[in-house]
Phi, psi and omega in degrees: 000118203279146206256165175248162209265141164302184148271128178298130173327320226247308166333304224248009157276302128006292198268345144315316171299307170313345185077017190287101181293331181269356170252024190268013195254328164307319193298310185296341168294328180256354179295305191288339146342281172308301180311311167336277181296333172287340214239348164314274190272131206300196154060022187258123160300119198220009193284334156323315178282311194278350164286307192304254177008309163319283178313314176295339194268319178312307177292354188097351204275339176218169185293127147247005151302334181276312193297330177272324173320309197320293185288268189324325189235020157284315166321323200274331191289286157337279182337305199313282213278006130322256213320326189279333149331287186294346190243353180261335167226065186315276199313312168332288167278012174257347176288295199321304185299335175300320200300310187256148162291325174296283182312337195277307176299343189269297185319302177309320193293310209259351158309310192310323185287324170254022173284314214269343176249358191081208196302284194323316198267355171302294206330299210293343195262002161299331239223348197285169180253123184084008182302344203268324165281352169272308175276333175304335195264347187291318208292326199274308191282328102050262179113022185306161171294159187278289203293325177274351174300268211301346179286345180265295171316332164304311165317287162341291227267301205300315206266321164315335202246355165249003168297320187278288183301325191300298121035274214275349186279317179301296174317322172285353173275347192275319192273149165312308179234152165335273222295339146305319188289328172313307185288319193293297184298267190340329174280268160023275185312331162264044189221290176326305198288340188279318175313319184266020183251301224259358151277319174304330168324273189309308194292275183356325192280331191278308185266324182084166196291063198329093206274157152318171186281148182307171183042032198216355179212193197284152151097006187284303199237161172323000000 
């Protein structure tokens, strides 16, 4: 008896989407799958998906308690190996951060911000564009705590994953169709994003690229 062949992620999202009933208990494994793996590693576009995650959960086809477990805490996870980057391969990372100027200053500035207010600015620089990645590697070179890093990213991942999925769960009672509530959350979100751009702009302007004390944060050495 020949076994049936699984369906591929990208496949069995589609058909989830679709209202398929006899393919939703497969579908739903890649589906959440699927979620998993965008929300892990940082710079992945994924807000299409995580609205789409909303929507579906709005219809029943997935939990959304699991579905927001899922996303926060494949986030969280990311966040850690950051930090474990950045503090294990501290030299690495201030070379990597040295090739440009812009970047070598964006690093330094936002290690500074988390030397100096903590737990409040891990949260706030989740929101900033490229913060996630920036801050996990400054926070790690650093020498920031392992344990108060995730607690201010943990904060950070609850509140990004339920804005972004709530978005697409809310949205689906308002819009006619998925693929509306899909353009209504993904527009939202780019409004957040542009919005927290043009704050990260203005503080920069204000304080300037505030660098850590020499020999002592990223971007110190070549």
């Amino acid at each position: 008896m020949d076994a049936a062949p699984l369906a591929p992620p990208l496949a069995a999202w589609p058909a989830l989407a679709g209202g398929l009933e006899g393919e939703l208990p497969r579908a739903a494994v890649w589906a959440y799958a699927l979620l998993m793996i965008t929300t892990l590693p940082p710079l992945v576009p994924n807000a299409a998906l995580l609205v789409a995650g909303g929507v579906l959960a709005a219809r029943g086809s997935l939990n959304l308690a699991l579905v927001l477990l899922v996303v926060a805490g494949s986030a969280l996870l990311g966040d850690g190996l950051l930090h474990w980057c950045g503090s294990r391969f501290k030299d690495r990372v201030n070379h990597w951060a040295a090739r440009t100027a812009r970047r070598k200053a964006l690093l330094a500035w936002t290690a500074g911000q988390i030397r100096q207010h903590g737990v409040p600015y891990v949260v706030a620089v989740r929101f900033l564009p490229s913060g996630r990645l920036i801050g996990g590697l400054g926070a790690g070179a650093i020498g920031y705590p392992l344990r108060r890093y995730l607690i201010g990213a943990g904060i950070a991942e609850c509140i990004w994953a339920g804005y972004s999925v709530g978005l697409g769960y809310l949205g689906s009672a308002a819009a006619r169709g998925e693929l509306q509530a899909i353009a209504i959350g993904c527009g939202i979100s780019g409004v957040v994003a542009g919005a927290t751009s043009y704050l990260q702009y203005r503080a920069r302007r204000r304080s300037g690229p505030a660098a850590p004390p020499p020999g002592d944060g990223p971007g110190e050495q070549g």
